[in-house]
Coordinates of C-alpha atoms and ligand atoms in Angstrom, one line a residue:
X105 CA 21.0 58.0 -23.1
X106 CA 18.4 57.2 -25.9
X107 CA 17.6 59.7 -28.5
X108 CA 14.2 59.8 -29.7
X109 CA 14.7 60.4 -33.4
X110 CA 12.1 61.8 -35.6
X111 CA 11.2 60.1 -39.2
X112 CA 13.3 62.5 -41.2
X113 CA 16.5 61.6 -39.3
X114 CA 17.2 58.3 -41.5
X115 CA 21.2 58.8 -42.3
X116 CA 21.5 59.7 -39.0
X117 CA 19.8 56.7 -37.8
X118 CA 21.9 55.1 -40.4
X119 CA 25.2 56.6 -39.0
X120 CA 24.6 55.0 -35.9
X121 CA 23.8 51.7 -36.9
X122 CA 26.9 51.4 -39.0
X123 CA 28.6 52.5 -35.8
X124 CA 27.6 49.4 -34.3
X125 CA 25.0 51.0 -32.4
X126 CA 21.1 49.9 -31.6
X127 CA 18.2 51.8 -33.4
X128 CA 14.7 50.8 -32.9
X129 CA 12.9 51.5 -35.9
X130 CA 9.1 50.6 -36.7
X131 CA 8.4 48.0 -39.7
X132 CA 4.8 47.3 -40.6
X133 CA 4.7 44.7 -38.2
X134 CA 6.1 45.5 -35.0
X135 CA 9.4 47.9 -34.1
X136 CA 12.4 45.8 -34.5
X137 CA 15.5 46.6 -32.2
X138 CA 17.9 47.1 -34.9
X139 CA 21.8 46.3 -35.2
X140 CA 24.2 45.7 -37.9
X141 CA 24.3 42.0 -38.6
X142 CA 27.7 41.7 -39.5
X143 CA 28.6 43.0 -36.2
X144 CA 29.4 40.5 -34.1
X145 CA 29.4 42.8 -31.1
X146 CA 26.8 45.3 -32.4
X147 CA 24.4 42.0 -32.1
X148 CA 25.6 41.1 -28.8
X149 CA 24.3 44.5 -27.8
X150 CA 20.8 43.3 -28.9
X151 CA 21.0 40.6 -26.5
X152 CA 22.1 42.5 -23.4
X153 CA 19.8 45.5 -24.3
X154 CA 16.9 43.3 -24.1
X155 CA 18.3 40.9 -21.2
X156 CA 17.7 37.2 -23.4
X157 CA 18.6 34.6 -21.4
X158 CA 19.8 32.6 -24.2
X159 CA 20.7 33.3 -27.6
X160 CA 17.8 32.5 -29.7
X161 CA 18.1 33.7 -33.6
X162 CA 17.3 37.0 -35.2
X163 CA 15.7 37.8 -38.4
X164 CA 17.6 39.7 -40.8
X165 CA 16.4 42.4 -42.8
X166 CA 17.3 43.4 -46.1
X167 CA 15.6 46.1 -48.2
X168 CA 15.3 44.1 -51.6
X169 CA 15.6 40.7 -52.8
X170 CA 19.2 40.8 -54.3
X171 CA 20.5 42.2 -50.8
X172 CA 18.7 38.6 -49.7
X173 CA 19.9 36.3 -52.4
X174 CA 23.5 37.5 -51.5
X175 CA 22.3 35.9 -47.6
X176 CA 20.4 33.1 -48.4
X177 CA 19.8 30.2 -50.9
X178 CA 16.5 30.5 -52.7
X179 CA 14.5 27.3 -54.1
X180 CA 11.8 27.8 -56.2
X181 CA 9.5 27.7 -53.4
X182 CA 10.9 30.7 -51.6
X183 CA 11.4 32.6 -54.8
X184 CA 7.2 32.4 -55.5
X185 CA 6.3 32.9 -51.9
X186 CA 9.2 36.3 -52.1
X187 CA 7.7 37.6 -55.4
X188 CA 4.0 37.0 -53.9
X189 CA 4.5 38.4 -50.1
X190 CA 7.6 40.4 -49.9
X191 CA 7.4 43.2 -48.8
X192 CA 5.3 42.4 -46.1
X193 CA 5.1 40.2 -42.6
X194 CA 6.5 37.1 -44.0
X195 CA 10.2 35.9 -42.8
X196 CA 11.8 32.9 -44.4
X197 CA 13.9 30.4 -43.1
X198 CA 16.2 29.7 -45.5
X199 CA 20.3 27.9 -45.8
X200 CA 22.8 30.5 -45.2
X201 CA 25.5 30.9 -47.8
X202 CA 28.5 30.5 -46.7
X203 CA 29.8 34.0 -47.9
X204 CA 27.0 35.9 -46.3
X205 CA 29.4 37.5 -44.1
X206 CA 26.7 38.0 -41.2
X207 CA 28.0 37.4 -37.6
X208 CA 27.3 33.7 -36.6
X209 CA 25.5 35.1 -33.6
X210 CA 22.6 36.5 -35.7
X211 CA 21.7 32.6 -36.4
X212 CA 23.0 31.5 -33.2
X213 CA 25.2 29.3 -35.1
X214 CA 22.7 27.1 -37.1
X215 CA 23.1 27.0 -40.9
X216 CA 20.0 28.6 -41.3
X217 CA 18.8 32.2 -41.3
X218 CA 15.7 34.0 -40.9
X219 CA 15.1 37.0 -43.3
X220 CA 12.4 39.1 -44.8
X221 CA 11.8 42.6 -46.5
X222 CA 9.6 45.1 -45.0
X223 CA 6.5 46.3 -46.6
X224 CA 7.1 50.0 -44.5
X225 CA 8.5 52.5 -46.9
X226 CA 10.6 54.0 -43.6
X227 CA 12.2 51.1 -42.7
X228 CA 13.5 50.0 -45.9
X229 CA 14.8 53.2 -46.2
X230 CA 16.8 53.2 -43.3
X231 CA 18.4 49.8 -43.9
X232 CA 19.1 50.8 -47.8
X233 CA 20.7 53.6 -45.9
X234 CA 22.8 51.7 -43.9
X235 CA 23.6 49.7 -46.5
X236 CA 24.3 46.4 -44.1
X237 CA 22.0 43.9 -43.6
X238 CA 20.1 44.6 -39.9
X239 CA 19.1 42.3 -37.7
X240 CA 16.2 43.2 -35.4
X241 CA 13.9 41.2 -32.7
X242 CA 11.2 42.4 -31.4
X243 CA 11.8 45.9 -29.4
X244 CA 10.9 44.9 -26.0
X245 CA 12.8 43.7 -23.1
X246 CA 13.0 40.0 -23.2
X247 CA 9.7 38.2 -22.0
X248 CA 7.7 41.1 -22.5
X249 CA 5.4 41.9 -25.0
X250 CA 6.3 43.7 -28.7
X251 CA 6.3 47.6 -29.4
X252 CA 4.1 48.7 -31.8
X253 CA 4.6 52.5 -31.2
X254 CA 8.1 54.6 -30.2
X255 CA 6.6 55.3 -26.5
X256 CA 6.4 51.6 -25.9
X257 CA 10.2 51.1 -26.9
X258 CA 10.9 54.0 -24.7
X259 CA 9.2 52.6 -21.9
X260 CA 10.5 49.1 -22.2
X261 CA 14.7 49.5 -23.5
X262 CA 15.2 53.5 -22.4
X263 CA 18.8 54.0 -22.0
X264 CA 19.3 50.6 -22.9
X265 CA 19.6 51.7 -26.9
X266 CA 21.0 54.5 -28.7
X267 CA 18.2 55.4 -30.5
X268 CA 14.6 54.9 -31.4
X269 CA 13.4 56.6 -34.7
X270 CA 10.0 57.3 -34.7
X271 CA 7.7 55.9 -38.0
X272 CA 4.9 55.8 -36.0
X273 CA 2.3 53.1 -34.8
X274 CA 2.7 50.1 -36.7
X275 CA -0.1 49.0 -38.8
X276 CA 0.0 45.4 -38.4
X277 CA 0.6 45.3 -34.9
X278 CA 1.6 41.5 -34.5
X279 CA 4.8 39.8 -35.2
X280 CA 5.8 38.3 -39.3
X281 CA 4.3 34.9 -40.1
X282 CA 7.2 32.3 -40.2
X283 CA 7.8 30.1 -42.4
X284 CA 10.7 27.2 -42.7
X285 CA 11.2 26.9 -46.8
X286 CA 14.6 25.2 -46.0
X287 CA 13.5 21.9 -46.2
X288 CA 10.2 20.7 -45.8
X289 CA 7.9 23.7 -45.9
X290 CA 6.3 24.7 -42.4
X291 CA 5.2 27.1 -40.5
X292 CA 7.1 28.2 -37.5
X293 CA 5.1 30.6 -36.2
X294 CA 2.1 32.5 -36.7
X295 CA 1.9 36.1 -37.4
X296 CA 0.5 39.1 -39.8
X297 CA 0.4 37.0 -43.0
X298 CA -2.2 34.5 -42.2
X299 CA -1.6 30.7 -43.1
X300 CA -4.0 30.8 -45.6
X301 CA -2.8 33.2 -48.3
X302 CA 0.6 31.3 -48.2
X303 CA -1.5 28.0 -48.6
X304 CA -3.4 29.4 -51.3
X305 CA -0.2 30.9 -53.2
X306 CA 1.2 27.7 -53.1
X307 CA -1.7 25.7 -54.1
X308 CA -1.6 23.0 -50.8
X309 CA -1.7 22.9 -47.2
X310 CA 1.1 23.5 -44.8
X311 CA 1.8 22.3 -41.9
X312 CA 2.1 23.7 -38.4
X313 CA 6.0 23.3 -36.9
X314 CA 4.7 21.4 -33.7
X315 CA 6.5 18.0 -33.0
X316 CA 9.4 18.7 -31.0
X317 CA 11.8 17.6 -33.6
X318 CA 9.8 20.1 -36.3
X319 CA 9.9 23.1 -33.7
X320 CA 12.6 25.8 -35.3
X321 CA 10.9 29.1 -33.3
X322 CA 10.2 31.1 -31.1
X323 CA 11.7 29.8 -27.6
X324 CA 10.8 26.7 -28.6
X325 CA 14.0 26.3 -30.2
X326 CA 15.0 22.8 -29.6
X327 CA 17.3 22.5 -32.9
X328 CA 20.1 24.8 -32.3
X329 CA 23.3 24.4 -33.4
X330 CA 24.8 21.4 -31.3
X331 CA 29.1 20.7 -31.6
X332 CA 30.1 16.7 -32.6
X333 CA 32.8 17.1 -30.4
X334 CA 32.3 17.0 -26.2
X335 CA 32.4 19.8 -24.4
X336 CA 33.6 20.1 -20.8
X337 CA 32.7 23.4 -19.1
X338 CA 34.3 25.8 -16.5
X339 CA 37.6 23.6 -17.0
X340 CA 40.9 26.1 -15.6
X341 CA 43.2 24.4 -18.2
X342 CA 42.9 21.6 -20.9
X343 CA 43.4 18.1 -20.5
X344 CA 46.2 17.1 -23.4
X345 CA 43.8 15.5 -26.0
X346 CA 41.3 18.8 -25.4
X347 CA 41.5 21.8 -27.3
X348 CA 40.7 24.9 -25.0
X349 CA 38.5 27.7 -25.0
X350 CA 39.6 30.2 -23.5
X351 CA 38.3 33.6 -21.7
X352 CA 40.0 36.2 -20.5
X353 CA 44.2 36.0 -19.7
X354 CA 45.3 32.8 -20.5
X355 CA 48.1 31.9 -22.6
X356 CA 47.4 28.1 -23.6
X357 CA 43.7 28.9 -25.1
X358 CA 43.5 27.3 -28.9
X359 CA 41.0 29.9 -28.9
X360 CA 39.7 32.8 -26.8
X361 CA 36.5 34.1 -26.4
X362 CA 37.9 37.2 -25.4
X363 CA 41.5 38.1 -23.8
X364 CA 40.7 41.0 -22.4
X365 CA 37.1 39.4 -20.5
X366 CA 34.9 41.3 -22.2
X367 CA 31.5 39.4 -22.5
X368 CA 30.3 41.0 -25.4
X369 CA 33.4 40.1 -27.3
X370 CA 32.7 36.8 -26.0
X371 CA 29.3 36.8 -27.3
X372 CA 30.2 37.4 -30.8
X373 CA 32.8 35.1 -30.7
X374 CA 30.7 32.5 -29.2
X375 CA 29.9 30.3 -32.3
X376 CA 32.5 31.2 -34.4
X377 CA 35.1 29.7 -32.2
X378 CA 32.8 26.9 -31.1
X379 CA 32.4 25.9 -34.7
X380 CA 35.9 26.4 -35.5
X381 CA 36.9 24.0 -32.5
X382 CA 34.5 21.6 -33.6
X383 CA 36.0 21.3 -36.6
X384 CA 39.5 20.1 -35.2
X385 CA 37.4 16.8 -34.0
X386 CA 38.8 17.0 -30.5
X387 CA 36.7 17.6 -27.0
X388 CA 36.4 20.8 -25.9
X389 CA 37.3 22.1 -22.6
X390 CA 36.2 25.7 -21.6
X391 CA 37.1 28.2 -19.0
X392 CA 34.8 29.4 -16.6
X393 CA 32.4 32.3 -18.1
X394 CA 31.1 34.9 -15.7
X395 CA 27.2 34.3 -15.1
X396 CA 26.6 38.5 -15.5
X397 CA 25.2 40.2 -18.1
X398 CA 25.4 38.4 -21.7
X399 CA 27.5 35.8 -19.6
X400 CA 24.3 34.2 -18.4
X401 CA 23.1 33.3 -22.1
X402 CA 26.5 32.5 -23.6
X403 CA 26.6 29.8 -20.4
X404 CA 22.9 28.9 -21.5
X405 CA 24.7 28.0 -24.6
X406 CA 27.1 26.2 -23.5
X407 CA 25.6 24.4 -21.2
X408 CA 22.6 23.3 -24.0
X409 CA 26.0 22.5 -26.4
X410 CA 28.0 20.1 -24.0
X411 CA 24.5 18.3 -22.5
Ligands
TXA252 O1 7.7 41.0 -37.3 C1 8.7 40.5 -36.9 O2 9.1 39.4 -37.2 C2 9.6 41.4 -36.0 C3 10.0 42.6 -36.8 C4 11.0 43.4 -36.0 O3 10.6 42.2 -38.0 N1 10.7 40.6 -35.4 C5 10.5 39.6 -34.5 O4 11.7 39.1 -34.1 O5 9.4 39.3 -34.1 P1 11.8 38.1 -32.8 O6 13.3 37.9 -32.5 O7 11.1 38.7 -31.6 O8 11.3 36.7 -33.2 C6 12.0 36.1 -34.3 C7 11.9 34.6 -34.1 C8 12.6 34.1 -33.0 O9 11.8 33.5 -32.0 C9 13.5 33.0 -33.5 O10 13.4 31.8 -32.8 C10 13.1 32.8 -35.0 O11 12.4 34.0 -35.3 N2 14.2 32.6 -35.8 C11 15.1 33.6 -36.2 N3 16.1 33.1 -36.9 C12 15.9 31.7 -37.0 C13 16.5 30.7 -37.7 N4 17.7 30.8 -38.3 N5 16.0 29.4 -37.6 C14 14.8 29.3 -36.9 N6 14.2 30.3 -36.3 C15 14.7 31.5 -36.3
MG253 MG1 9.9 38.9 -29.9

C-alpha cells in the first residue's frame, strides 16, 4: 500500500525514509523516488520499484553544500558553478570520497557520484529531516516518462512505494542539467539549467558528452565500473586459483552476495563485494543469480563486468 502524504507530513515522510523505505517527493525539477543512500537495500528497492533493467547511477541529494563536501571532492570549478546554481536543476558529477559512507550501489560502483541541492523549499526540508543523504531518480517506472505531479507517481509506482508526499506540480517540469566537473568539464545531459548560463558563468564553452568514450549518462552509460580481474559467471563452485562469489547456501564462497538468496541483499552487495574481489587480483567465478526481479539487472551487471 502507498500512502499519499500531504505537504505537512515531512518527519513522517522522514521516519520512513530512515526506515529504509521509498518516498517520492517533488523537487523543482521532477519528483524523485527517494531512498536513503546509505542503504544498501533501501536503494535496491529503488531499482525493483521502478523495474531497471540494469543498474544505472542515482543522483544524490543533499540539502546544503557541507552535507555535499562531506560526499564529494570539490575543485574550484564545481565550487563557482555550486555557489552560482545550487539550489536549482544542476547535478554535478564529481570524485567520491572515500568516507562518504553512501552504498556503492547509488554510483553503481564507479568512483564518481552524481549530486545536487534542490532549489524547492519542501524537499530540502524533508531530506534535512532525514538527515541522510537521499538518493532519488526519476519517479516513474523504468522507460517511462518523469512525474511532475503526485497523481502521475501514483499512477506509474502505486503500491510499488511506501509513500508519495505531495509538494505539488513541479515548476520546472524537465529533468537537472548534468554536468561532469570530475575531469574535463561536460555536459552529460540536458535539462532545466540551460547550457548557456553554465557557459556564461564560467566564461567559455562546454562541450556536449557525445563520443562514446565521453558518454557518462543517461542509459548511455558506457563507462561503468569494470573489474581487472576476469569474471566467470553462473560457475557452481570455483576453480582453485578463483576466488568465488557466492549466492545463496554455499559454504566455500570468499564472498556472498547473500546467504540466505535474497536478491535485494544481493543488489546492495553487488559492487561492494565485486570491488572487494577485485582487489585480491584473482579471477572471479560466480554462482548462478536468479534472472527475477532485481536478479535480472544484477546479471546485466555481471554480464557487462566479465565481457
Ligand atoms: O532532476 C533530476 O535530475 C531528477 C530529480 C529527482 O532530481 N532525477 C533524475 O534522476 O532525473 P534519473 O535517475 O532519472 O537520472 C539521473 C541520471 C542517470 O541517467 C545516470 O546515468 C546519471 O544521472 N548519473 C547518476 N550518477 C552518475 C554518476 N556517478 N556518473 C555518471 N552519471 C551519473
Ligand atoms: Mg529518469
Amino acid at each position: 500500500m502507498t500512502q499519499r502524504l500531504d505537504a505537512k507530513k515531512i518527519d513522517q515522510a522522514a521516519a520512513i525514509l530512515r526506515a529504509g523505505g521509498l518516498v517520492a517527493f517533488a523537487t523543482e525539477t521532477v519528483y524523485g523516488l527517494g531512498a536513503d543512500a546509505t542503504d544498501g537495500e533501501a536503494v535496491a528497492r529503488i531499482y525493483e520499484a521502478k523495474g531497471r533493467p540494469s543498474f544505472n547511477p542515482l543522483i544524490v541529494h543533499v540539502a546544503g553544500l557541507a552535507a555535499a563536501k562531506e560526499i564529494a571532492v570539490f575543485n574550484d570549478v564545481a565550487d563557482q558553478l555550486a555557489a552560482a546554481f545550487w539550489p536549482g536543476p544542476l547535478t554535478l558529477i564529481l570524485p567520491l570520497k572515500p568516507t562518504s559512507g553512501l552504498s556503492s550501489l547509488v554510483t553503481a560502483g564507479l568512483p564518481n557520484v552524481a549530486i545536487r541541492i534542490p532549489a524547492l523549499q519542501a524537499a530540502r526540508r524533508l531530506i534535512t529531516a532525514t538527515d541522510r543523504p537521499i538518493a532519488a531518480p526519476s519517479a516513474n517506472p523504468s522507460g517511462r516518462v518523469s512525474a511532475t505531479t503526485a497523481d502521475h507517481v501514483f499512477a506509474g509506482l502505486e503500491g510499488r512505494i511506501d509513500a508519495v508526499i505531495d509538494f505539488g506540480p513541479c515548476e520546472v517540469g524537465l529533468e537537472s542539467t548534468i554536468l561532469s566537473v570530475a575531469g574535463d568539464i561536460t555536459l552529460a545531459r540536458e535539462g532545466g539549467l540551460p547550457l548557456e548560463a553554465i557557459e556564461h558563468c564560467l566564461g567559455r564553452p562546454v562541450s556536449h558528452a557525445t563520443t562514446p568514450d565521453k558518454q557518462i549518462s543517461p542509459g548511455q552509460m558506457l563507462s561503468h565500473y569494470a573489474p581487472k580481474s576476469p569474471i566467470r559467471l553462473n560457475a557452481t563452485r570455483a576453480n582453485p586459483h578463483e576466488s568465488f562469489l557466492g549466492f545463496g547456501p554455499t559454504t566455500d564462497a570468499t564472498l556472498n552476495l547473500s546467504p540466505a538468496g535474497d536478491l535485494r541483499e544481493a543488489a546492495a552487495n553487488l559492487f561492494a563485494h565485486l570491488h572487494t574481489l577485485d582487489a585480491l587480483g584473482k579471477p572471479i567465478a560466480v554462482a548462478p543469480i536468479p534472472s527475477i526481479g532485481l536478479g535480472a539487472a544484477i546479471n546485466d551487471r555481471l554480464t557487462r563486468a566479465a565481457a
